[in-house]
Amino acid sequence: MSRGPETTETARALEQCIAVPVARFADEYWGRRALLSSAADLGSTFDDLFSTEAADELLSVRGLRTPFIRMAKDGTVLPQSAFTAPGGYGAEVGDQVSSEKVLAEFAAGSTIVLQGLHRTWPPIQEFTRRLVAELGHPAQVNAYITPASSRGFDPHYDVHDVFVLQIAGAKRWVIHEPVHELPFADEPWSDRRDEVAARAAGAPAIDTVLRPGDALYLPRGWLHSATALGGTTIHLTIGVPAVTRADLARDLITRALRSDRLRASLPLGVDLGDPDQIATDVRAAAEDLIGFLESASVGSAVDEVAHTVGSRFRRSTRPEPVRPLQTVDLLGTLSGGDRVRWREGLRADVRDEGERVALVLPTTTIRLPASCGPALRALHTGGTHAVGSLPGLDEDDAVVVVRRLLREGVLVPAS
C-alpha cells in the first residue's frame, strides 16, 4: 500500500473539472480528445480555489519572486525587470514583484502569469494534492490574468495535458486538433511553428467563450489560443505532465544497456565510417537488446523500473505542509486524549520485517517494534485517531510512537 490514505474528497477534485463521469473521462477523453464542461453541468464555480481578490493579494502583499510570476504581451514574454524590483531594506533581493510595475504593464495590455500556485496559494495546494491522488500523475497550477480584449499567447500546443478553469470574466478559446499527436517534452510547438500556424488558420475543433465556472480539458498537443472579452479575465491552467510508457521503456532500456549481452566491444579494426559495417553491429545490438528483454533476467529490471518510477513520482509531488510551531507545542503536552491524523499526500509503505515493522517513506525508513504494526496501519488508512485508542498499544507506548511520527512529519495534529 504505497499510497497515502484515501479520502472521500479525493475524487471530487477531478469531478470539479469535468462534467462527465470519471470512468467515461478515463475511457474516452484522457489523452485522446478535448472536453468542454459548462458551469451549469458542473454545478459549481471555482470561487473556493481562486479569485480576483486572491490575485491582488498575491501581487501586492505576499512578496512573490520570480519564477512565481511572469508577464507577456502579444505573445512575447517581458523581461523580469519590467515587473520586479529590489525588495528594499531587510529584503535585499532583486527580483521581488513590484505592484507598481505590474499595474503599469497590466494597464498597458500585458498578461500576468502567476506560476506555481500549487506552492503559493493554500486552497490550490490542497486541491492539487487531491487531484494528483486521483490522476496518479504530477500536476502544477498557473493563473493567467488578462486585461480587457487582450491576447496572451499565439496559437500553440503544450507538451502536457491541461485543465482550464475559468475564474473571472469571459475569454474566447479557439481550439484546433493536433499537428503532432501526443508530443514529448522535447517536442515543443516552436519546432513546428509553420504547421501550427497553418492549422490555426483553418476551421477550429472548438470555438467557445468560457465564463466563470466553465472548464476545458485539452490533451497535450491540442492547439489553443485565448482572447479576453470585456473586462479583466482570470483562468487557472492545471498542467499534467503525464507519465508515459516511453518513460517506463527508457528506464527499462537503461538497465538493459548494462547487461552482459551489450558489454562486448565492437570488432578490432572496425571502420566506424563505413555505414555497412556499423549497420551489422547495430542489428547485432538490437538482437542483444531484444534478447535481454525476452530473458528471465528482465523480471528484476521490471521491478527496479517500477521502484524507480514510484520514487521519482514521490519526489516530484509534495505532501501537505507541516506546521512546525503547532507540532512542537503538541509534542510538549501530548497525551492519550490528543487526536492526530496521517499527513495528507504523504505516500508510504508499511512492511513487516519479523520483529520489526518498517514505515518506508520517500526519503527515509522508520523502523519500530512489530507490535506497532496495527497502529501504523490504522493511521495509514486515514481519518483522525485518538492517541490512546490506537490498536495494539497501551496509552504510554502510543504516546511514544505518535511523538516520533509527529517529529518525523508523518502525522499532523488533527484540528
mmCIF file of C-alpha atoms in Angstrom:
data_model
loop_
_atom_site.group_PDB
_atom_site.id
_atom_site.type_symbol
_atom_site.label_atom_id
_atom_site.label_comp_id
_atom_site.label_asym_id
_atom_site.label_seq_id
_atom_site.Cartn_x
_atom_site.Cartn_y
_atom_site.Cartn_z
ATOM 1 C CA MET A 1 0.000 0.000 0.000
ATOM 2 C CA SER A 2 2.300 2.682 -1.305
ATOM 3 C CA ARG A 3 -0.232 5.498 -1.451
ATOM 4 C CA GLY A 4 -1.333 7.730 1.338
ATOM 5 C CA PRO A 5 -4.778 7.255 2.821
ATOM 6 C CA GLU A 6 -7.728 7.823 0.517
ATOM 7 C CA THR A 7 -10.344 10.417 1.396
ATOM 8 C CA THR A 8 -13.887 10.927 0.211
ATOM 9 C CA GLU A 9 -12.795 14.298 -1.164
ATOM 10 C CA THR A 10 -10.091 12.889 -3.462
ATOM 11 C CA ALA A 11 -12.372 12.061 -6.383
ATOM 12 C CA ARG A 12 -14.176 15.393 -6.091
ATOM 13 C CA ALA A 13 -11.083 17.304 -7.191
ATOM 14 C CA LEU A 14 -11.263 15.719 -10.648
ATOM 15 C CA GLU A 15 -15.049 15.778 -10.705
ATOM 16 C CA GLN A 16 -14.884 19.533 -10.147
ATOM 17 C CA CYS A 17 -13.105 19.834 -13.524
ATOM 18 C CA ILE A 18 -15.194 17.546 -15.747
ATOM 19 C CA ALA A 19 -18.907 17.218 -16.445
ATOM 20 C CA VAL A 20 -18.807 13.512 -17.315
ATOM 21 C CA PRO A 21 -18.327 10.510 -15.006
ATOM 22 C CA VAL A 22 -14.691 9.825 -14.139
ATOM 23 C CA ALA A 23 -14.816 6.367 -15.770
ATOM 24 C CA ARG A 24 -16.081 7.842 -19.033
ATOM 25 C CA PHE A 25 -13.452 10.580 -18.917
ATOM 26 C CA ALA A 26 -10.745 7.943 -18.462
ATOM 27 C CA ASP A 27 -12.014 5.834 -21.383
ATOM 28 C CA GLU A 28 -12.985 8.492 -23.910
ATOM 29 C CA TYR A 29 -11.105 11.731 -23.193
ATOM 30 C CA TRP A 30 -7.905 11.222 -21.180
ATOM 31 C CA GLY A 31 -5.041 11.736 -23.643
ATOM 32 C CA ARG A 32 -7.475 11.460 -26.585
ATOM 33 C CA ARG A 33 -9.755 14.436 -27.124
ATOM 34 C CA ALA A 34 -10.838 17.754 -25.723
ATOM 35 C CA LEU A 35 -13.739 18.109 -23.290
ATOM 36 C CA LEU A 36 -15.734 21.289 -22.684
ATOM 37 C CA SER A 37 -17.710 21.418 -19.418
ATOM 38 C CA SER A 38 -20.118 24.248 -18.628
ATOM 39 C CA ALA A 39 -20.670 25.741 -15.196
ATOM 40 C CA ALA A 40 -24.298 24.607 -15.407
ATOM 41 C CA ASP A 41 -23.218 20.996 -15.965
ATOM 42 C CA LEU A 42 -20.508 21.133 -13.294
ATOM 43 C CA GLY A 43 -22.962 22.570 -10.804
ATOM 44 C CA SER A 44 -20.488 24.870 -9.041
ATOM 45 C CA THR A 45 -17.914 27.588 -9.570
ATOM 46 C CA PHE A 46 -14.241 27.731 -8.635
ATOM 47 C CA ASP A 47 -14.561 30.528 -6.065
ATOM 48 C CA ASP A 48 -13.174 28.221 -3.395
ATOM 49 C CA LEU A 49 -9.917 27.905 -5.351
ATOM 50 C CA PHE A 50 -9.069 31.386 -6.607
ATOM 51 C CA SER A 51 -10.497 34.856 -7.218
ATOM 52 C CA THR A 52 -9.682 38.402 -8.299
ATOM 53 C CA GLU A 53 -9.085 39.267 -4.635
ATOM 54 C CA ALA A 54 -6.659 36.354 -4.291
ATOM 55 C CA ALA A 55 -4.700 37.538 -7.327
ATOM 56 C CA ASP A 56 -4.446 41.087 -5.935
ATOM 57 C CA GLU A 57 -3.265 39.722 -2.590
ATOM 58 C CA LEU A 58 -0.503 37.699 -4.216
ATOM 59 C CA LEU A 59 0.578 40.653 -6.347
ATOM 60 C CA SER A 60 0.529 43.245 -3.591
ATOM 61 C CA VAL A 61 1.360 41.836 -0.152
ATOM 62 C CA ARG A 62 2.736 38.297 -0.487
ATOM 63 C CA GLY A 63 6.206 39.285 -1.717
ATOM 64 C CA LEU A 64 6.262 36.941 -4.720
ATOM 65 C CA ARG A 65 9.539 36.493 -6.559
ATOM 66 C CA THR A 66 10.394 35.046 -9.930
ATOM 67 C CA PRO A 67 9.763 32.416 -11.198
ATOM 68 C CA PHE A 68 6.383 32.579 -9.427
ATOM 69 C CA ILE A 69 5.389 35.476 -11.695
ATOM 70 C CA ARG A 70 5.973 36.383 -15.329
ATOM 71 C CA MET A 71 4.252 38.699 -17.803
ATOM 72 C CA ALA A 72 3.642 38.620 -21.560
ATOM 73 C CA LYS A 73 2.247 40.931 -24.212
ATOM 74 C CA ASP A 74 1.163 39.987 -27.722
ATOM 75 C CA GLY A 75 2.753 36.574 -27.348
ATOM 76 C CA THR A 76 6.135 37.877 -26.136
ATOM 77 C CA VAL A 77 7.411 37.298 -22.588
ATOM 78 C CA LEU A 78 8.505 40.522 -20.883
ATOM 79 C CA PRO A 79 11.922 40.817 -19.216
ATOM 80 C CA GLN A 80 11.859 40.344 -15.448
ATOM 81 C CA SER A 81 12.951 43.932 -14.900
ATOM 82 C CA ALA A 82 9.619 45.087 -16.343
ATOM 83 C CA PHE A 83 7.657 43.798 -13.348
ATOM 84 C CA THR A 84 10.144 43.250 -10.494
ATOM 85 C CA ALA A 85 12.265 45.461 -8.263
ATOM 86 C CA PRO A 86 14.612 45.133 -5.264
ATOM 87 C CA GLY A 87 12.832 44.150 -2.068
ATOM 88 C CA GLY A 88 14.104 47.123 -0.097
ATOM 89 C CA TYR A 89 15.620 47.345 3.363
ATOM 90 C CA GLY A 90 15.628 43.990 5.161
ATOM 91 C CA ALA A 91 14.812 42.059 1.976
ATOM 92 C CA GLU A 92 17.839 42.525 -0.231
ATOM 93 C CA VAL A 93 16.606 40.612 -3.258
ATOM 94 C CA GLY A 94 16.463 41.993 -6.763
ATOM 95 C CA ASP A 95 13.513 40.102 -8.242
ATOM 96 C CA GLN A 96 10.564 40.703 -5.932
ATOM 97 C CA VAL A 97 7.288 41.557 -7.636
ATOM 98 C CA SER A 98 6.698 45.293 -7.933
ATOM 99 C CA SER A 99 2.975 46.012 -7.674
ATOM 100 C CA GLU A 100 3.506 49.430 -9.279
ATOM 101 C CA LYS A 101 5.304 47.966 -12.307
ATOM 102 C CA VAL A 102 2.743 45.186 -12.615
ATOM 103 C CA LEU A 103 -0.018 47.800 -12.597
ATOM 104 C CA ALA A 104 1.659 49.781 -15.358
ATOM 105 C CA GLU A 105 2.247 46.758 -17.595
ATOM 106 C CA PHE A 106 -1.193 45.282 -16.929
ATOM 107 C CA ALA A 107 -2.891 48.593 -17.728
ATOM 108 C CA ALA A 108 -0.894 48.676 -20.975
ATOM 109 C CA GLY A 109 -2.292 45.284 -22.031
ATOM 110 C CA SER A 110 0.141 42.699 -20.647
ATOM 111 C CA THR A 111 -0.986 39.338 -19.287
ATOM 112 C CA ILE A 112 0.067 38.340 -15.764
ATOM 113 C CA VAL A 113 1.060 34.715 -15.204
ATOM 114 C CA LEU A 114 1.145 33.555 -11.591
ATOM 115 C CA GLN A 115 3.150 30.349 -11.734
ATOM 116 C CA GLY A 116 3.301 27.514 -9.243
ATOM 117 C CA LEU A 117 0.106 28.331 -7.353
ATOM 118 C CA HIS A 118 0.173 24.749 -6.083
ATOM 119 C CA ARG A 119 3.070 26.022 -3.941
ATOM 120 C CA THR A 120 1.930 29.544 -3.039
ATOM 121 C CA TRP A 121 -1.864 29.593 -2.552
ATOM 122 C CA PRO A 122 -3.276 27.290 0.180
ATOM 123 C CA PRO A 123 -6.652 26.372 -1.416
ATOM 124 C CA ILE A 124 -4.875 25.360 -4.614
ATOM 125 C CA GLN A 125 -2.202 23.487 -2.655
ATOM 126 C CA GLU A 126 -4.892 21.307 -1.111
ATOM 127 C CA PHE A 127 -6.839 20.932 -4.360
ATOM 128 C CA THR A 128 -3.720 19.901 -6.283
ATOM 129 C CA ARG A 129 -2.766 17.244 -3.728
ATOM 130 C CA ARG A 130 -6.193 15.694 -4.115
ATOM 131 C CA LEU A 131 -6.154 15.936 -7.891
ATOM 132 C CA VAL A 132 -2.733 14.269 -8.086
ATOM 133 C CA ALA A 133 -4.018 11.432 -5.901
ATOM 134 C CA GLU A 134 -6.944 10.949 -8.284
ATOM 135 C CA LEU A 135 -4.993 11.220 -11.551
ATOM 136 C CA GLY A 136 -1.901 9.291 -10.477
ATOM 137 C CA HIS A 137 0.238 11.862 -12.334
ATOM 138 C CA PRO A 138 2.006 15.061 -11.185
ATOM 139 C CA ALA A 139 0.291 18.427 -11.652
ATOM 140 C CA GLN A 140 1.073 22.122 -11.424
ATOM 141 C CA VAL A 141 -1.221 25.163 -11.447
ATOM 142 C CA ASN A 142 -0.743 28.603 -13.045
ATOM 143 C CA ALA A 143 -3.140 31.562 -13.204
ATOM 144 C CA TYR A 144 -3.414 33.671 -16.366
ATOM 145 C CA ILE A 145 -4.755 37.168 -15.736
ATOM 146 C CA THR A 146 -5.550 39.011 -18.936
ATOM 147 C CA PRO A 147 -6.700 42.628 -19.364
ATOM 148 C CA ALA A 148 -9.686 43.571 -21.492
ATOM 149 C CA SER A 149 -9.634 42.421 -25.137
ATOM 150 C CA SER A 150 -6.025 41.298 -24.913
ATOM 151 C CA ARG A 151 -4.492 38.142 -26.361
ATOM 152 C CA GLY A 152 -1.966 36.415 -24.164
ATOM 153 C CA PHE A 153 -0.063 33.936 -26.352
ATOM 154 C CA ASP A 154 -0.088 32.950 -30.029
ATOM 155 C CA PRO A 155 -1.779 29.673 -31.032
ATOM 156 C CA HIS A 156 0.393 26.900 -29.649
ATOM 157 C CA TYR A 157 0.273 23.494 -28.037
ATOM 158 C CA ASP A 158 1.528 22.306 -24.683
ATOM 159 C CA VAL A 159 3.609 19.185 -24.121
ATOM 160 C CA HIS A 160 1.450 18.235 -21.147
ATOM 161 C CA ASP A 161 -2.296 17.812 -20.646
ATOM 162 C CA VAL A 162 -4.167 20.821 -19.266
ATOM 163 C CA PHE A 163 -7.379 21.543 -17.418
ATOM 164 C CA VAL A 164 -8.551 25.154 -17.831
ATOM 165 C CA LEU A 165 -10.815 26.531 -15.088
ATOM 166 C CA GLN A 166 -12.401 29.929 -15.754
ATOM 167 C CA ILE A 167 -12.314 32.072 -12.601
ATOM 168 C CA ALA A 168 -13.435 35.567 -13.644
ATOM 169 C CA GLY A 169 -14.530 37.398 -16.771
ATOM 170 C CA ALA A 170 -15.065 35.897 -20.209
ATOM 171 C CA LYS A 171 -12.423 34.536 -22.533
ATOM 172 C CA ARG A 172 -12.765 33.206 -26.070
ATOM 173 C CA TRP A 173 -10.907 29.949 -26.651
ATOM 174 C CA VAL A 174 -10.126 28.680 -30.133
ATOM 175 C CA ILE A 175 -9.046 25.029 -30.204
ATOM 176 C CA HIS A 176 -7.616 23.033 -33.108
ATOM 177 C CA GLU A 177 -6.707 19.356 -33.335
ATOM 178 C CA PRO A 178 -3.015 18.435 -33.089
ATOM 179 C CA VAL A 179 -0.429 18.771 -35.819
ATOM 180 C CA HIS A 180 1.643 16.264 -33.830
ATOM 181 C CA GLU A 181 -0.067 13.655 -31.687
ATOM 182 C CA LEU A 182 0.932 13.414 -28.021
ATOM 183 C CA PRO A 183 4.212 15.358 -28.228
ATOM 184 C CA PHE A 184 7.009 14.568 -25.784
ATOM 185 C CA ALA A 185 8.574 17.246 -23.579
ATOM 186 C CA ASP A 186 11.419 17.746 -26.094
ATOM 187 C CA GLU A 187 8.996 18.328 -28.996
ATOM 188 C CA PRO A 188 7.741 21.910 -28.384
ATOM 189 C CA TRP A 189 5.294 23.657 -30.673
ATOM 190 C CA SER A 190 8.017 26.083 -31.791
ATOM 191 C CA ASP A 191 9.664 23.180 -33.673
ATOM 192 C CA ARG A 192 6.515 23.049 -35.823
ATOM 193 C CA ARG A 193 5.740 26.728 -35.957
ATOM 194 C CA ASP A 194 4.659 26.748 -39.627
ATOM 195 C CA GLU A 195 2.427 23.686 -39.204
ATOM 196 C CA VAL A 196 0.845 25.195 -36.113
ATOM 197 C CA ALA A 197 0.158 28.493 -37.916
ATOM 198 C CA ALA A 198 -1.364 26.689 -40.891
ATOM 199 C CA ARG A 199 -3.617 24.537 -38.716
ATOM 200 C CA ALA A 200 -4.650 27.549 -36.624
ATOM 201 C CA ALA A 201 -5.763 29.349 -39.798
ATOM 202 C CA GLY A 202 -8.271 26.580 -40.522
ATOM 203 C CA ALA A 203 -11.636 25.687 -39.020
ATOM 204 C CA PRO A 204 -11.373 25.074 -35.272
ATOM 205 C CA ALA A 205 -12.493 21.959 -33.437
ATOM 206 C CA ILE A 206 -13.868 24.159 -30.630
ATOM 207 C CA ASP A 207 -14.616 27.895 -30.664
ATOM 208 C CA THR A 208 -16.196 28.887 -27.374
ATOM 209 C CA VAL A 209 -16.353 31.548 -24.692
ATOM 210 C CA LEU A 210 -15.503 30.386 -21.188
ATOM 211 C CA ARG A 211 -17.278 32.155 -18.337
ATOM 212 C CA PRO A 212 -16.835 31.734 -14.571
ATOM 213 C CA GLY A 213 -17.322 28.094 -13.598
ATOM 214 C CA ASP A 214 -16.702 26.700 -17.096
ATOM 215 C CA ALA A 215 -13.868 24.200 -17.620
ATOM 216 C CA LEU A 216 -11.919 22.810 -20.558
ATOM 217 C CA TYR A 217 -9.690 19.741 -20.814
ATOM 218 C CA LEU A 218 -7.035 19.574 -23.545
ATOM 219 C CA PRO A 219 -4.734 16.610 -24.119
ATOM 220 C CA ARG A 220 -1.149 17.524 -24.877
ATOM 221 C CA GLY A 221 -0.647 18.578 -28.481
ATOM 222 C CA TRP A 222 -4.028 20.274 -28.958
ATOM 223 C CA LEU A 223 -3.611 23.798 -30.342
ATOM 224 C CA HIS A 224 -5.174 26.671 -28.433
ATOM 225 C CA SER A 225 -5.227 30.438 -28.075
ATOM 226 C CA ALA A 226 -7.353 32.683 -25.881
ATOM 227 C CA THR A 227 -8.570 36.281 -26.072
ATOM 228 C CA ALA A 228 -10.095 38.234 -23.211
ATOM 229 C CA LEU A 229 -13.557 39.703 -23.808
ATOM 230 C CA GLY A 230 -14.775 42.764 -21.962
ATOM 231 C CA GLY A 231 -13.007 43.320 -18.664
ATOM 232 C CA THR A 232 -10.244 41.506 -16.820
ATOM 233 C CA THR A 233 -10.337 37.722 -17.080
ATOM 234 C CA ILE A 234 -8.667 35.059 -14.956
ATOM 235 C CA HIS A 235 -8.318 31.364 -15.606
ATOM 236 C CA LEU A 236 -6.341 28.591 -13.974
ATOM 237 C CA THR A 237 -4.338 26.201 -16.087
ATOM 238 C CA ILE A 238 -3.627 22.868 -14.429
ATOM 239 C CA GLY A 239 -0.702 21.255 -16.235
ATOM 240 C CA VAL A 240 -0.415 17.475 -16.022
ATOM 241 C CA PRO A 241 2.867 16.031 -17.385
ATOM 242 C CA ALA A 242 1.537 12.501 -17.707
ATOM 243 C CA VAL A 243 3.927 9.599 -17.199
ATOM 244 C CA THR A 244 4.067 7.619 -20.468
ATOM 245 C CA ARG A 245 5.056 4.120 -21.499
ATOM 246 C CA ALA A 246 8.058 5.734 -23.158
ATOM 247 C CA ASP A 247 9.174 6.840 -19.687
ATOM 248 C CA LEU A 248 8.945 3.243 -18.491
ATOM 249 C CA ALA A 249 10.716 1.947 -21.602
ATOM 250 C CA ARG A 250 13.520 4.491 -21.172
ATOM 251 C CA ASP A 251 14.205 3.286 -17.640
ATOM 252 C CA LEU A 252 13.998 -0.337 -18.736
ATOM 253 C CA ILE A 253 16.393 0.158 -21.649
ATOM 254 C CA THR A 254 18.831 1.996 -19.359
ATOM 255 C CA ARG A 255 19.056 -1.187 -17.307
ATOM 256 C CA ALA A 256 19.241 -3.370 -20.411
ATOM 257 C CA LEU A 257 22.257 -1.401 -21.641
ATOM 258 C CA ARG A 258 24.210 -2.651 -18.627
ATOM 259 C CA SER A 259 23.509 -6.298 -19.383
ATOM 260 C CA ASP A 260 26.291 -8.718 -20.271
ATOM 261 C CA ARG A 261 24.869 -9.080 -23.786
ATOM 262 C CA LEU A 262 25.751 -5.477 -24.634
ATOM 263 C CA ARG A 263 29.125 -5.095 -22.917
ATOM 264 C CA ALA A 264 31.251 -6.522 -25.740
ATOM 265 C CA SER A 265 33.459 -4.131 -27.695
ATOM 266 C CA LEU A 266 32.971 -3.759 -31.434
ATOM 267 C CA PRO A 267 35.378 -5.863 -33.521
ATOM 268 C CA LEU A 268 39.036 -4.856 -33.696
ATOM 269 C CA GLY A 269 39.700 -2.765 -36.784
ATOM 270 C CA VAL A 270 36.066 -1.808 -37.306
ATOM 271 C CA ASP A 271 35.605 1.055 -39.758
ATOM 272 C CA LEU A 272 33.259 3.440 -37.945
ATOM 273 C CA GLY A 273 32.940 5.458 -41.132
ATOM 274 C CA ASP A 274 31.514 2.527 -43.088
ATOM 275 C CA PRO A 275 27.714 2.508 -42.779
ATOM 276 C CA ASP A 276 27.530 -1.124 -43.875
ATOM 277 C CA GLN A 277 29.833 -2.318 -41.092
ATOM 278 C CA ILE A 278 28.058 -0.209 -38.484
ATOM 279 C CA ALA A 279 24.674 -1.459 -39.703
ATOM 280 C CA THR A 280 25.753 -5.012 -38.946
ATOM 281 C CA ASP A 281 26.690 -4.084 -35.395
ATOM 282 C CA VAL A 282 23.502 -2.089 -34.951
ATOM 283 C CA ARG A 283 21.479 -5.157 -35.906
ATOM 284 C CA ALA A 284 23.540 -7.264 -33.516
ATOM 285 C CA ALA A 285 22.950 -4.721 -30.728
ATOM 286 C CA ALA A 286 19.212 -4.782 -31.460
ATOM 287 C CA GLU A 287 19.212 -8.588 -31.226
ATOM 288 C CA ASP A 288 21.104 -8.440 -27.924
ATOM 289 C CA LEU A 289 18.649 -5.861 -26.593
ATOM 290 C CA ILE A 290 15.651 -7.935 -27.636
ATOM 291 C CA GLY A 291 17.329 -10.992 -26.162
ATOM 292 C CA PHE A 292 17.668 -9.269 -22.806
ATOM 293 C CA LEU A 293 14.071 -8.052 -22.857
ATOM 294 C CA GLU A 294 12.883 -11.588 -23.566
ATOM 295 C CA SER A 295 15.142 -13.216 -20.976
ATOM 296 C CA ALA A 296 14.229 -14.289 -17.472
ATOM 297 C CA SER A 297 16.506 -11.606 -16.020
ATOM 298 C CA VAL A 298 14.212 -8.849 -17.309
ATOM 299 C CA GLY A 299 11.939 -9.576 -14.347
ATOM 300 C CA SER A 300 14.290 -7.949 -11.853
ATOM 301 C CA ALA A 301 14.746 -4.991 -14.225
ATOM 302 C CA VAL A 302 10.971 -4.539 -14.374
ATOM 303 C CA ASP A 303 10.831 -4.466 -10.572
ATOM 304 C CA GLU A 304 13.658 -1.908 -10.479
ATOM 305 C CA VAL A 305 11.895 0.304 -13.035
ATOM 306 C CA ALA A 306 8.653 0.168 -11.056
ATOM 307 C CA HIS A 307 10.537 1.197 -7.912
ATOM 308 C CA THR A 308 12.388 3.992 -9.757
ATOM 309 C CA VAL A 309 9.235 5.427 -11.328
ATOM 310 C CA GLY A 310 7.432 5.359 -7.992
ATOM 311 C CA SER A 311 10.328 7.052 -6.218
ATOM 312 C CA ARG A 312 10.553 9.719 -8.918
ATOM 313 C CA PHE A 313 6.830 10.429 -8.615
ATOM 314 C CA ARG A 314 7.047 10.746 -4.835
ATOM 315 C CA ARG A 315 9.959 13.184 -5.169
ATOM 316 C CA SER A 316 8.076 15.311 -7.708
ATOM 317 C CA THR A 317 4.927 15.705 -5.608
ATOM 318 C CA ARG A 318 4.675 17.329 -2.207
ATOM 319 C CA PRO A 319 2.509 16.262 0.710
ATOM 320 C CA GLU A 320 0.608 18.648 2.919
ATOM 321 C CA PRO A 321 2.902 21.163 4.672
ATOM 322 C CA VAL A 322 3.541 20.629 8.366
ATOM 323 C CA ARG A 323 3.102 23.414 10.928
ATOM 324 C CA PRO A 324 6.341 23.429 12.946
ATOM 325 C CA LEU A 325 5.173 25.604 15.854
ATOM 326 C CA GLN A 326 1.849 23.845 16.290
ATOM 327 C CA THR A 327 3.576 20.463 16.143
ATOM 328 C CA VAL A 328 6.238 21.348 18.705
ATOM 329 C CA ASP A 329 3.575 22.716 21.043
ATOM 330 C CA LEU A 330 1.678 19.422 20.810
ATOM 331 C CA LEU A 331 4.847 17.376 21.328
ATOM 332 C CA GLY A 332 5.366 19.074 24.686
ATOM 333 C CA THR A 333 1.930 18.159 26.027
ATOM 334 C CA LEU A 334 0.986 15.032 24.034
ATOM 335 C CA SER A 335 -1.377 12.683 25.835
ATOM 336 C CA GLY A 336 -3.700 9.818 25.051
ATOM 337 C CA GLY A 337 -6.642 12.147 24.524
ATOM 338 C CA ASP A 338 -4.999 14.153 21.720
ATOM 339 C CA ARG A 339 -6.069 13.420 18.155
ATOM 340 C CA VAL A 340 -3.769 13.077 15.141
ATOM 341 C CA ARG A 341 -4.050 12.119 11.508
ATOM 342 C CA TRP A 342 -1.851 10.991 8.631
ATOM 343 C CA ARG A 343 -0.189 13.843 6.750
ATOM 344 C CA GLU A 344 -2.269 14.253 3.598
ATOM 345 C CA GLY A 345 -0.481 13.275 0.393
ATOM 346 C CA LEU A 346 2.407 11.515 2.165
ATOM 347 C CA ARG A 347 2.957 8.191 0.459
ATOM 348 C CA ALA A 348 4.451 5.291 2.330
ATOM 349 C CA ASP A 349 4.682 1.513 2.601
ATOM 350 C CA VAL A 350 4.141 -0.374 5.856
ATOM 351 C CA ARG A 351 6.193 -3.577 5.740
ATOM 352 C CA ASP A 352 6.575 -6.394 8.239
ATOM 353 C CA GLU A 353 10.201 -7.338 8.940
ATOM 354 C CA GLY A 354 9.938 -10.075 11.530
ATOM 355 C CA GLU A 355 10.423 -8.476 14.918
ATOM 356 C CA ARG A 356 10.230 -5.004 13.375
ATOM 357 C CA VAL A 357 7.766 -3.107 11.220
ATOM 358 C CA ALA A 358 9.143 -0.669 8.640
ATOM 359 C CA LEU A 359 7.488 2.539 7.535
ATOM 360 C CA VAL A 360 9.094 3.251 4.149
ATOM 361 C CA LEU A 361 8.859 6.955 3.270
ATOM 362 C CA PRO A 362 10.118 8.795 0.148
ATOM 363 C CA THR A 363 13.340 9.920 1.833
ATOM 364 C CA THR A 364 13.784 7.647 4.851
ATOM 365 C CA THR A 365 12.629 4.465 6.566
ATOM 366 C CA ILE A 366 11.378 4.353 10.154
ATOM 367 C CA ARG A 367 11.604 1.018 11.960
ATOM 368 C CA LEU A 368 9.563 0.255 15.051
ATOM 369 C CA PRO A 369 8.781 -2.866 17.084
ATOM 370 C CA ALA A 370 6.398 -5.264 15.316
ATOM 371 C CA SER A 371 3.764 -4.530 17.976
ATOM 372 C CA CYS A 372 3.376 -1.075 16.376
ATOM 373 C CA GLY A 373 2.179 -2.585 13.084
ATOM 374 C CA PRO A 374 -1.592 -2.428 13.785
ATOM 375 C CA ALA A 375 -1.320 1.187 14.944
ATOM 376 C CA LEU A 376 0.717 2.202 11.883
ATOM 377 C CA ARG A 377 -1.779 0.562 9.549
ATOM 378 C CA ALA A 378 -4.712 2.211 11.302
ATOM 379 C CA LEU A 379 -3.076 5.629 10.977
ATOM 380 C CA HIS A 380 -2.117 4.995 7.339
ATOM 381 C CA THR A 381 -5.710 4.101 6.482
ATOM 382 C CA GLY A 382 -6.772 7.680 7.176
ATOM 383 C CA GLY A 383 -9.165 9.511 9.424
ATOM 384 C CA THR A 384 -8.407 11.040 12.809
ATOM 385 C CA HIS A 385 -7.312 8.939 15.769
ATOM 386 C CA ALA A 386 -7.121 9.455 19.487
ATOM 387 C CA VAL A 387 -3.562 8.644 20.541
ATOM 388 C CA GLY A 388 -4.690 6.447 23.441
ATOM 389 C CA SER A 389 -7.040 4.401 21.228
ATOM 390 C CA LEU A 390 -4.535 3.162 18.653
ATOM 391 C CA PRO A 391 -4.769 -0.631 18.282
ATOM 392 C CA GLY A 392 -2.103 -2.891 19.753
ATOM 393 C CA LEU A 393 -0.549 -0.282 22.053
ATOM 394 C CA ASP A 394 -1.200 0.871 25.579
ATOM 395 C CA GLU A 395 -1.501 4.601 26.104
ATOM 396 C CA ASP A 396 2.098 5.208 27.183
ATOM 397 C CA ASP A 397 3.543 3.310 24.204
ATOM 398 C CA ALA A 398 1.104 5.034 21.842
ATOM 399 C CA VAL A 399 2.294 8.448 23.057
ATOM 400 C CA VAL A 400 5.929 7.468 22.420
ATOM 401 C CA VAL A 401 5.159 6.206 18.892
ATOM 402 C CA VAL A 402 2.964 9.157 17.931
ATOM 403 C CA ARG A 403 5.520 11.617 19.296
ATOM 404 C CA ARG A 404 8.141 10.171 16.970
ATOM 405 C CA LEU A 405 5.805 10.150 13.951
ATOM 406 C CA LEU A 406 4.866 13.775 14.595
ATOM 407 C CA ARG A 407 8.522 14.732 14.849
ATOM 408 C CA GLU A 408 9.276 12.898 11.576
ATOM 409 C CA GLY A 409 6.450 14.702 9.752
ATOM 410 C CA VAL A 410 4.402 11.538 9.225
ATOM 411 C CA LEU A 411 1.462 12.649 11.367
ATOM 412 C CA VAL A 412 -0.041 16.089 11.939
ATOM 413 C CA PRO A 413 -2.305 17.390 14.715
ATOM 414 C CA ALA A 414 -5.984 16.853 13.894
ATOM 415 C CA SER A 415 -7.756 20.192 14.096
#
